[in-house]
C-alpha cells in the first residue's frame, strides 16, 4: 500500500488540504519555491543541484475520491554533454498530475469501513494522511521524465577525437593522417629488412676488420 506515514507539515514538499475541504469541485492554487532535495534528477548524468531553487505552481482540486494535484516545476538543471563532456545548463520544466486518495474511500468515492482491504488496488495509489500529502515522489518522477537521458551541449556537437581526445568543436579542421593498415604492414616489413641489412653490414665490416688485422 502506497500510503504516506508520519508526514511533517514543516517539510516544504508536504502540503495541507484542510482548507480545500472535501467539497467536490473546490479548487486551491498554490505557488511555492523550495530547495531541491538531494539526487534530484538522473544521477551521474543531469539533475538539479541540491539546494537550488525549484519553483512550483500547483492546482489542488477536491474530487469524490480525494484530491487531484496538477502542477508544474521549474528549475535550472546541470550536467555534462555526453559527447564532449563539457558542463552544460538545462532549463527544466516538468508537468505532473497525481491523485491523492482519501484513505477511507474507494475508487468511486464511497466510504469504506476498512481502508486498504484490497491490497492489489491500493498498491499503486497515494493517500492523504490527516489531510496532508507528500509531493516529493511525484515530483522526482516528473523531473526524471522531463530531463534528457543523453544531454548534449548542442544538437550537432561533434564530440571528442577518438585518437587524442581533443574537443572537435574547438578545432573543426582537427584530423590525423590516416595510414592504410595494408601499407602499415609493408612499412613494418621494410623496417625489418633495413634493420637486417644494417646487421649484415655491421657483420661484414667486422669481418673485414679482422682480415685486415691478420694481413698486418
Coordinates of N, CA, C and O in Angstrom, one line a residue, residues 14-184:
X14 N 5.5 18.9 1.7 CA 4.3 18.4 2.3 C 3.2 19.5 2.2 O 3.5 20.6 2.7
X15 N 2.1 19.2 1.7 CA 1.0 20.2 1.5 C -0.2 19.8 2.3 O -0.5 18.6 2.5
X16 N -0.9 20.8 2.8 CA -2.1 20.7 3.6 C -3.3 21.0 2.8 O -3.4 22.0 2.1
X17 N -4.3 20.0 2.9 CA -5.5 20.2 2.1 C -6.7 20.5 2.9 O -7.9 20.5 2.4
X18 N -6.5 20.8 4.2 CA -7.7 21.1 5.1 C -8.5 22.3 4.6 O -9.7 22.3 4.7
X19 N -7.8 23.3 4.1 CA -8.5 24.5 3.6 C -9.4 24.2 2.4 O -10.5 24.8 2.2
X20 N -9.0 23.2 1.6 CA -9.7 22.8 0.5 C -11.0 22.1 0.9 O -12.1 22.3 0.3
X21 N -10.9 21.3 1.9 CA -12.1 20.5 2.4 C -12.4 19.4 1.5 O -11.7 19.1 0.5
X22 N -13.5 18.7 1.8 CA -13.9 17.5 1.0 C -15.2 17.9 0.2 O -16.1 17.1 0.0
X23 N -15.2 19.1 -0.4 CA -16.3 19.5 -1.2 C -15.9 19.3 -2.7 O -15.0 20.0 -3.2
X24 N -16.5 18.3 -3.4 CA -16.1 18.1 -4.8 C -16.3 19.3 -5.6 O -17.3 20.0 -5.5
X25 N -15.2 19.6 -6.4 CA -15.2 20.8 -7.2 C -14.5 22.0 -6.6 O -14.2 23.0 -7.3
X26 N -14.2 21.9 -5.3 CA -13.4 23.0 -4.7 C -12.0 23.1 -5.2 O -11.4 22.0 -5.5
X27 N -11.5 24.3 -5.4 CA -10.1 24.5 -6.0 C -9.3 25.3 -5.1 O -9.7 26.2 -4.4
X28 N -8.0 25.0 -5.2 CA -7.0 25.9 -4.5 C -5.7 25.9 -5.3 O -5.2 24.9 -5.8
X29 N -5.2 27.1 -5.6 CA -4.0 27.3 -6.3 C -2.9 27.8 -5.4 O -3.1 28.7 -4.6
X30 N -1.7 27.2 -5.6 CA -0.6 27.4 -4.7 C 0.7 27.7 -5.5 O 0.9 27.0 -6.6
X31 N 1.5 28.6 -5.0 CA 2.9 28.7 -5.6 C 3.9 28.6 -4.5 O 3.6 29.1 -3.4
X32 N 5.0 28.0 -4.7 CA 6.0 27.8 -3.6 C 7.3 27.6 -4.3 O 7.4 26.9 -5.3
X33 N 8.3 28.1 -3.7 CA 9.7 27.9 -4.1 C 10.4 27.1 -3.0 O 10.4 27.5 -1.8
X34 N 11.0 26.0 -3.4 CA 11.6 25.1 -2.5 C 13.1 24.9 -2.9 O 13.5 25.2 -4.0
X35 N 13.9 24.4 -1.9 CA 15.2 24.0 -2.2 C 15.2 22.5 -2.8 O 14.6 21.7 -2.2
X36 N 15.9 22.3 -3.9 CA 16.0 21.0 -4.4 C 16.5 20.0 -3.5 O 17.6 20.2 -2.8
X37 N 15.9 18.8 -3.3 CA 16.4 17.8 -2.4 C 17.6 17.1 -3.1 O 18.0 17.4 -4.2
X38 N 18.3 16.2 -2.4 CA 19.5 15.5 -2.9 C 19.1 14.6 -4.0 O 18.0 14.0 -4.0
X39 N 20.0 14.4 -4.9 CA 19.8 13.4 -6.0 C 18.5 13.7 -6.8 O 17.7 12.8 -7.0
X40 N 18.4 15.0 -7.2 CA 17.1 15.4 -7.8 C 17.3 15.4 -9.3 O 17.6 16.4 -9.9
X41 N 17.2 14.2 -10.0 CA 17.4 14.1 -11.4 C 17.9 12.7 -11.8 O 17.6 11.7 -11.1
X42 N 18.7 12.6 -12.8 CA 19.2 11.4 -13.3 C 20.7 11.3 -12.8 O 21.6 12.0 -13.3
X43 N 20.9 10.5 -11.8 CA 22.2 10.5 -11.1 C 23.4 10.2 -12.0 O 23.3 9.3 -12.8
X44 N 24.4 11.1 -11.9 CA 25.6 11.0 -12.7 C 25.4 11.5 -14.2 O 26.4 11.4 -14.9
X45 N 24.3 12.0 -14.5 CA 24.0 12.4 -15.9 C 23.6 13.9 -15.9 O 24.3 14.8 -16.4
X46 N 22.5 14.2 -15.4 CA 22.0 15.6 -15.3 C 20.9 15.7 -14.2 O 20.2 14.7 -13.9
X47 N 20.9 16.8 -13.6 CA 19.9 17.0 -12.5 C 20.0 18.4 -11.9 O 20.8 19.2 -12.3
X48 N 19.1 18.7 -11.0 CA 19.0 19.9 -10.3 C 19.9 19.8 -9.1 O 19.8 18.9 -8.2
X49 N 20.9 20.7 -8.9 CA 21.9 20.6 -7.8 C 21.1 20.8 -6.5 O 20.1 21.5 -6.4
X50 N 21.6 20.0 -5.5 CA 20.9 20.1 -4.2 C 21.0 21.5 -3.6 O 22.0 22.2 -3.7
X51 N 19.8 22.0 -3.2 CA 19.7 23.3 -2.6 C 19.3 24.4 -3.6 O 19.0 25.5 -3.2
X52 N 19.3 24.1 -4.9 CA 19.0 25.0 -6.0 C 17.5 25.3 -5.9 O 16.7 24.4 -5.5
X53 N 17.0 26.5 -6.2 CA 15.6 26.8 -6.1 C 14.8 26.1 -7.2 O 15.2 26.0 -8.4
X54 N 13.6 25.6 -6.7 CA 12.7 24.9 -7.6 C 11.3 25.6 -7.4 O 10.8 25.7 -6.3
X55 N 10.8 26.2 -8.5 CA 9.5 26.9 -8.4 C 8.4 26.0 -8.8 O 8.4 25.3 -9.8
X56 N 7.4 26.0 -7.9 CA 6.2 25.1 -8.0 C 5.0 25.9 -8.2 O 4.7 26.9 -7.5
X57 N 4.2 25.5 -9.2 CA 2.8 26.0 -9.4 C 1.9 24.9 -9.3 O 2.0 23.9 -10.1
X58 N 0.9 24.9 -8.3 CA 0.1 23.8 -8.1 C -1.4 24.2 -8.2 O -1.8 25.3 -7.8
X59 N -2.2 23.2 -8.6 CA -3.7 23.3 -8.6 C -4.2 22.1 -7.9 O -4.1 21.0 -8.3
X60 N -4.9 22.4 -6.8 CA -5.5 21.3 -6.0 C -7.0 21.3 -6.2 O -7.6 22.3 -6.1
X61 N -7.5 20.2 -6.6 CA -8.9 20.1 -6.8 C -9.5 18.9 -6.0 O -9.1 17.8 -6.1
X62 N -10.6 19.2 -5.3 CA -11.2 18.2 -4.5 C -12.2 17.4 -5.4 O -13.0 18.0 -6.1
X63 N -12.1 16.1 -5.3 CA -13.0 15.2 -6.1 C -13.5 14.2 -5.1 O -13.2 14.2 -3.9
X64 N -14.4 13.3 -5.6 CA -15.1 12.4 -4.7 C -14.1 11.5 -4.0 O -14.3 11.3 -2.8
X65 N -13.1 11.0 -4.7 CA -12.2 10.0 -4.0 C -11.0 10.6 -3.4 O -10.2 9.9 -2.7
X66 N -10.7 11.9 -3.5 CA -9.6 12.5 -2.9 C -9.3 13.9 -3.5 O -10.2 14.7 -3.8
X67 N -8.0 14.2 -3.6 CA -7.5 15.5 -4.1 C -6.7 15.3 -5.3 O -5.6 14.5 -5.3
X68 N -7.1 15.9 -6.4 CA -6.3 15.8 -7.7 C -5.3 16.9 -7.7 O -5.7 18.1 -7.7
X69 N -4.0 16.6 -7.8 CA -3.0 17.6 -7.8 C -2.4 17.7 -9.2 O -1.9 16.7 -9.7
X70 N -2.4 18.9 -9.8 CA -1.8 19.2 -11.1 C -0.8 20.3 -10.9 O -1.1 21.3 -10.2
X71 N 0.3 20.2 -11.5 CA 1.3 21.2 -11.3 C 2.4 21.3 -12.3 O 2.5 20.4 -13.2
X72 N 3.3 22.3 -12.1 CA 4.5 22.4 -13.0 C 5.7 22.8 -12.1 O 5.5 23.6 -11.1
X73 N 6.8 22.2 -12.3 CA 8.0 22.6 -11.6 C 9.0 23.1 -12.6 O 9.2 22.6 -13.7
X74 N 9.7 24.2 -12.2 CA 10.7 24.9 -13.0 C 12.0 25.0 -12.2 O 12.0 25.4 -11.0
X75 N 13.1 24.7 -12.8 CA 14.4 24.8 -12.2 C 15.5 24.8 -13.2 O 15.3 24.6 -14.4
X76 N 16.7 25.1 -12.8 CA 17.9 25.0 -13.6 C 18.7 23.8 -13.3 O 19.2 23.6 -12.2
X77 N 18.7 22.9 -14.3 CA 19.4 21.6 -14.2 C 20.9 21.8 -14.7 O 21.1 22.6 -15.5
X78 N 21.8 20.9 -14.2 CA 23.1 20.9 -14.7 C 23.6 19.5 -14.9 O 23.1 18.5 -14.4
X79 N 24.6 19.4 -15.9 CA 25.1 18.1 -16.2 C 26.3 18.3 -17.1 O 27.0 19.3 -17.1
X80 N 26.6 17.2 -17.9 CA 27.7 17.4 -18.9 C 27.3 16.7 -20.2 O 26.5 15.8 -20.2
X81 N 27.8 17.2 -21.2 CA 27.5 16.7 -22.6 C 28.0 15.3 -22.7 O 29.2 15.0 -22.4
X82 N 27.2 14.4 -23.2 CA 27.6 13.0 -23.3 C 28.6 12.8 -24.5 O 29.2 11.8 -24.6
X83 N 28.7 13.8 -25.3 CA 29.6 13.7 -26.5 C 31.0 14.3 -26.2 O 32.0 13.7 -26.5
X84 N 31.0 15.5 -25.7 CA 32.3 16.2 -25.5 C 32.7 16.4 -24.0 O 33.7 16.9 -23.7
X85 N 31.8 16.0 -23.1 CA 32.0 16.0 -21.6 C 32.1 17.4 -21.1 O 32.5 17.6 -19.9
X86 N 31.7 18.5 -21.8 CA 31.7 19.8 -21.3 C 30.5 20.0 -20.4 O 29.4 19.5 -20.6
X87 N 30.6 20.9 -19.3 CA 29.4 21.1 -18.5 C 28.4 21.9 -19.2 O 28.7 22.7 -20.2
X88 N 27.1 21.7 -18.9 CA 26.0 22.4 -19.5 C 24.9 22.7 -18.6 O 24.8 22.1 -17.5
X89 N 24.1 23.7 -18.9 CA 22.9 24.0 -18.1 C 21.7 23.7 -18.9 O 21.7 23.7 -20.1
X90 N 20.6 23.4 -18.2 CA 19.4 23.0 -18.8 C 18.2 23.6 -18.1 O 18.0 23.4 -16.9
X91 N 17.3 24.3 -18.9 CA 16.1 24.9 -18.3 C 15.1 23.8 -18.2 O 14.5 23.3 -19.1
X92 N 14.8 23.4 -16.9 CA 13.9 22.3 -16.7 C 12.5 22.8 -16.4 O 12.2 23.8 -15.7
X93 N 11.5 22.2 -17.1 CA 10.1 22.4 -16.8 C 9.4 21.1 -16.9 O 9.3 20.4 -17.9
X94 N 8.9 20.7 -15.7 CA 8.3 19.3 -15.6 C 6.8 19.5 -15.1 O 6.5 20.1 -14.1
X95 N 5.9 18.9 -15.9 CA 4.5 18.9 -15.6 C 4.1 17.6 -14.9 O 4.7 16.5 -15.3
X96 N 3.2 17.6 -14.1 CA 2.7 16.4 -13.4 C 1.3 16.5 -13.0 O 0.7 17.5 -12.8
X97 N 0.7 15.3 -12.7 CA -0.7 15.2 -12.2 C -0.8 13.9 -11.4 O -0.4 12.9 -11.9
X98 N -1.3 14.0 -10.2 CA -1.4 12.8 -9.4 C -2.7 12.9 -8.5 O -3.1 14.0 -8.0
X99 N -3.3 11.8 -8.3 CA -4.5 11.7 -7.4 C -4.0 11.2 -6.0 O -3.3 10.2 -5.9
X100 N -4.3 12.0 -5.0 CA -4.1 11.5 -3.6 C -5.4 11.2 -3.0 O -6.3 12.0 -2.8
X101 N -5.6 9.9 -2.7 CA -6.9 9.4 -2.3 C -7.2 9.6 -0.8 O -6.2 9.5 0.0
X102 N -8.5 9.7 -0.5 CA -8.8 9.7 0.9 C -8.6 8.2 1.4 O -9.1 7.3 0.7
X103 N -8.1 8.0 2.6 CA -7.8 6.6 3.0 C -9.1 5.8 3.3 O -9.1 4.6 3.4
X104 N -10.2 6.6 3.4 CA -11.5 5.9 3.8 C -12.5 5.9 2.6 O -13.7 5.7 2.8
X105 N -11.9 6.0 1.4 CA -12.8 6.0 0.2 C -12.3 5.1 -0.9 O -11.1 4.9 -1.0
X106 N -13.2 4.4 -1.6 CA -12.8 3.6 -2.7 C -12.7 4.4 -4.0 O -12.8 5.6 -4.0
X107 N -12.5 3.7 -5.1 CA -12.3 4.4 -6.4 C -13.5 5.2 -6.8 O -13.4 6.1 -7.6
X108 N -14.7 4.9 -6.3 CA -15.8 5.7 -6.6 C -16.2 6.8 -5.6 O -17.2 7.4 -5.7
X109 N -15.3 6.9 -4.7 CA -15.5 7.9 -3.7 C -16.4 7.5 -2.5 O -16.8 8.3 -1.7
X110 N -16.8 6.2 -2.5 CA -17.7 5.7 -1.4 C -16.9 5.4 -0.2 O -15.8 4.9 -0.3
X111 N -17.4 5.8 1.0 CA -16.7 5.5 2.2 C -16.7 4.0 2.5 O -17.7 3.3 2.3
X112 N -15.5 3.5 2.8 CA -15.4 2.0 3.1 C -15.0 1.9 4.6 O -14.3 2.7 5.2
X113 N -15.4 0.8 5.2 CA -15.2 0.6 6.6 C -13.7 0.3 6.9 O -13.2 0.9 7.9
X114 N -13.1 -0.5 6.1 CA -11.7 -0.8 6.3 C -10.8 -0.4 5.1 O -10.7 -1.2 4.2
X115 N -10.2 0.7 5.2 CA -9.4 1.1 4.0 C -8.2 0.2 3.8 O -7.6 -0.3 4.8
X116 N -7.9 -0.1 2.5 CA -6.7 -0.9 2.3 C -7.0 -2.4 2.3 O -6.1 -3.2 2.3
X117 N -8.3 -2.8 2.3 CA -8.7 -4.2 2.3 C -8.2 -4.9 1.0 O -7.7 -6.0 1.0
X118 N -8.3 -4.2 -0.1 CA -7.8 -4.8 -1.4 C -6.4 -4.3 -1.6 O -6.2 -3.2 -2.2
X119 N -5.4 -5.1 -1.3 CA -4.0 -4.7 -1.3 C -3.6 -4.4 -2.8 O -2.8 -3.5 -3.0
X120 N -4.1 -5.2 -3.7 CA -3.7 -5.0 -5.1 C -4.2 -3.7 -5.6 O -3.4 -3.0 -6.4
X121 N -5.4 -3.2 -5.3 CA -5.9 -1.9 -5.7 C -5.1 -0.8 -5.1 O -4.9 0.3 -5.7
X122 N -4.7 -1.0 -3.9 CA -4.0 0.1 -3.1 C -2.5 0.2 -3.5 O -1.9 1.2 -3.1
X123 N -2.0 -0.8 -4.1 CA -0.5 -0.9 -4.3 C 0.0 0.3 -5.0 O 1.1 0.8 -4.6
X124 N -0.6 0.9 -6.0 CA -0.1 2.0 -6.8 C -0.8 3.3 -6.5 O -0.6 4.3 -7.2
X125 N -1.5 3.3 -5.4 CA -2.2 4.6 -5.1 C -1.5 5.3 -4.0 O -0.8 4.8 -3.2
X126 N -1.6 6.7 -4.0 CA -1.0 7.5 -3.0 C -2.2 8.1 -2.2 O -3.3 8.4 -2.7
X127 N -2.0 8.2 -0.9 CA -3.1 8.5 0.0 C -2.8 9.8 0.8 O -1.6 10.1 1.1
X128 N -3.8 10.5 1.2 CA -3.7 11.6 2.1 C -3.6 11.1 3.5 O -4.1 10.0 3.9
X129 N -2.8 11.8 4.3 CA -2.7 11.4 5.7 C -3.0 12.6 6.6 O -2.3 13.6 6.6
X130 N -4.2 12.5 7.3 CA -4.6 13.6 8.1 C -4.7 14.9 7.2 O -4.4 16.0 7.7
X131 N -5.1 14.8 6.0 CA -5.3 16.0 5.1 C -4.0 16.4 4.5 O -4.0 17.4 3.8
X132 N -2.9 15.7 4.7 CA -1.5 16.1 4.2 C -1.1 15.1 3.1 O -1.5 13.9 3.1
X133 N -0.4 15.6 2.1 CA 0.2 14.7 1.1 C 1.7 15.2 0.9 O 2.0 16.4 1.0
X134 N 2.5 14.2 0.5 CA 3.9 14.5 0.2 C 4.1 14.5 -1.3 O 3.9 13.4 -2.0
X135 N 4.5 15.6 -1.8 CA 4.7 15.7 -3.3 C 6.0 15.2 -3.8 O 6.2 15.0 -5.0
X136 N 7.0 14.9 -2.9 CA 8.3 14.6 -3.4 C 8.4 13.4 -4.4 O 9.1 13.5 -5.4
X137 N 7.8 12.2 -4.1 CA 8.0 11.1 -5.0 C 7.4 11.4 -6.4 O 7.9 11.0 -7.4
X138 N 6.3 12.2 -6.4 CA 5.6 12.5 -7.7 C 6.5 13.5 -8.4 O 6.8 13.4 -9.6
X139 N 7.1 14.4 -7.7 CA 8.0 15.4 -8.3 C 9.3 14.8 -8.9 O 9.7 15.2 -10.0
X140 N 9.8 13.9 -8.1 CA 11.0 13.2 -8.6 C 10.8 12.5 -9.9 O 11.6 12.5 -10.9
X141 N 9.7 11.7 -10.0 CA 9.3 11.0 -11.2 C 9.1 12.0 -12.4 O 9.6 11.7 -13.5
X142 N 8.5 13.1 -12.1 CA 8.2 14.1 -13.2 C 9.5 14.7 -13.7 O 9.7 14.9 -14.9
X143 N 10.4 15.0 -12.8 CA 11.7 15.6 -13.2 C 12.5 14.6 -14.0 O 13.1 15.0 -15.1
X144 N 12.6 13.3 -13.6 CA 13.3 12.3 -14.4 C 12.8 12.2 -15.8 O 13.6 12.1 -16.8
X145 N 11.5 12.2 -15.9 CA 10.9 12.1 -17.3 C 11.1 13.3 -18.1 O 11.2 13.2 -19.3
X146 N 11.2 14.5 -17.5 CA 11.4 15.7 -18.2 C 12.9 16.0 -18.6 O 13.1 16.8 -19.6
X147 N 13.8 15.3 -18.0 CA 15.2 15.5 -18.3 C 15.7 14.7 -19.5 O 15.2 13.5 -19.6
X148 N 16.6 15.1 -20.3 CA 17.2 14.3 -21.4 C 18.0 13.2 -20.8 O 18.8 13.4 -19.9
X149 N 17.8 12.0 -21.3 CA 18.7 10.8 -20.9 C 20.1 11.0 -21.4 O 21.0 10.5 -20.7
X150 N 20.3 11.6 -22.5 CA 21.6 11.9 -23.1 C 21.8 13.3 -23.4 O 21.6 13.7 -24.6
X151 N 22.1 14.2 -22.5 CA 22.2 15.6 -22.7 C 23.4 16.0 -23.6 O 24.4 15.4 -23.5
X152 N 23.2 16.9 -24.5 CA 24.2 17.4 -25.3 C 24.3 18.9 -25.3 O 23.3 19.6 -25.1
X153 N 25.5 19.5 -25.4 CA 25.7 20.9 -25.3 C 25.0 21.6 -26.5 O 24.6 22.8 -26.4
X154 N 25.0 20.9 -27.7 CA 24.3 21.4 -28.9 C 24.0 20.2 -29.7 O 24.7 19.2 -29.7
X155 N 22.9 20.3 -30.5 CA 22.4 19.1 -31.2 C 23.5 18.5 -32.2 O 23.6 17.3 -32.4
X156 N 24.3 19.4 -32.8 CA 25.3 18.9 -33.7 C 26.7 18.8 -33.1 O 27.7 18.9 -33.8
X157 N 26.8 18.6 -31.8 CA 28.1 18.5 -31.1 C 28.9 17.4 -31.7 O 28.4 16.2 -31.7
X158 N 30.1 17.7 -32.2 CA 30.9 16.6 -32.9 C 31.6 15.7 -31.9 O 32.2 14.6 -32.3
X159 N 31.6 16.0 -30.6 CA 32.2 15.2 -29.6 C 33.8 15.3 -29.5 O 34.3 16.4 -29.8
X160 N 34.4 14.2 -29.2 CA 35.9 14.2 -29.0 C 36.5 13.4 -30.0 O 35.9 12.5 -30.6
X161 N 37.8 13.7 -30.3 CA 38.6 12.9 -31.3 C 38.8 11.6 -30.7 O 39.3 11.4 -29.5
X162 N 38.6 10.5 -31.4 CA 38.7 9.2 -30.9 C 40.2 8.8 -30.7 O 40.5 7.9 -30.0
X163 N 41.1 9.5 -31.4 CA 42.5 9.2 -31.2 C 43.2 9.9 -30.1 O 44.0 9.3 -29.4
X164 N 42.9 11.2 -30.0 CA 43.7 12.0 -29.0 C 42.8 12.6 -27.9 O 43.3 13.2 -27.0
X165 N 41.5 12.6 -28.1 CA 40.6 13.1 -27.1 C 40.3 14.6 -27.2 O 39.7 15.2 -26.3
X166 N 40.8 15.3 -28.3 CA 40.6 16.7 -28.4 C 39.1 17.0 -28.7 O 38.4 16.2 -29.3
X167 N 38.7 18.2 -28.2 CA 37.3 18.6 -28.4 C 37.2 19.1 -29.9 O 37.7 20.2 -30.2
X168 N 36.4 18.4 -30.7 CA 36.4 18.7 -32.1 C 35.7 20.1 -32.4 O 36.0 20.7 -33.4
X169 N 34.8 20.5 -31.5 CA 34.1 21.8 -31.8 C 35.1 23.0 -31.7 O 34.9 24.0 -32.3
X170 N 36.2 22.8 -30.9 CA 37.2 23.9 -30.8 C 38.1 24.0 -32.0 O 38.7 25.0 -32.2
X171 N 38.2 22.9 -32.7 CA 39.1 22.8 -33.9 C 38.4 22.0 -35.0 O 38.7 20.8 -35.2
X172 N 37.6 22.7 -35.8 CA 36.8 21.9 -36.9 C 37.8 21.3 -37.9 O 37.3 20.3 -38.5
X173 N 39.0 21.8 -38.0 CA 39.9 21.2 -39.0 C 40.8 20.1 -38.4 O 41.7 19.6 -39.1
X174 N 40.5 19.7 -37.2 CA 41.4 18.7 -36.5 C 41.3 17.4 -37.2 O 40.2 16.9 -37.5
X175 N 42.4 16.8 -37.5 CA 42.4 15.5 -38.1 C 43.8 14.8 -37.8 O 44.8 15.4 -37.4
X176 N 43.8 13.5 -38.1 CA 45.1 12.8 -38.0 C 45.3 12.1 -39.4 O 44.3 11.6 -40.0
X177 N 46.5 12.0 -39.9 CA 46.8 11.4 -41.2 C 46.5 9.9 -41.0 O 47.1 9.2 -40.2
X178 N 45.6 9.4 -41.8 CA 45.2 8.0 -41.7 C 46.2 7.2 -42.5 O 46.6 7.5 -43.6
X179 N 46.6 6.1 -42.0 CA 47.5 5.2 -42.6 C 46.8 3.9 -42.9 O 46.2 3.2 -42.0
X180 N 46.8 3.5 -44.2 CA 46.2 2.2 -44.6 C 46.8 1.1 -43.9 O 48.1 1.0 -43.9
X181 N 46.1 0.2 -43.3 CA 46.7 -0.9 -42.5 C 47.5 -1.8 -43.3 O 48.5 -2.4 -42.9
X182 N 47.2 -1.9 -44.6 CA 48.0 -2.7 -45.5 C 49.4 -2.1 -45.7 O 50.4 -2.8 -45.7
X183 N 49.4 -0.8 -45.9 CA 50.7 -0.1 -46.1 C 51.5 -0.1 -44.8 O 52.7 -0.2 -44.8
X184 N 50.8 -0.1 -43.7 CA 51.5 -0.1 -42.4 C 52.2 -1.4 -42.2 O 53.4 -1.4 -41.7

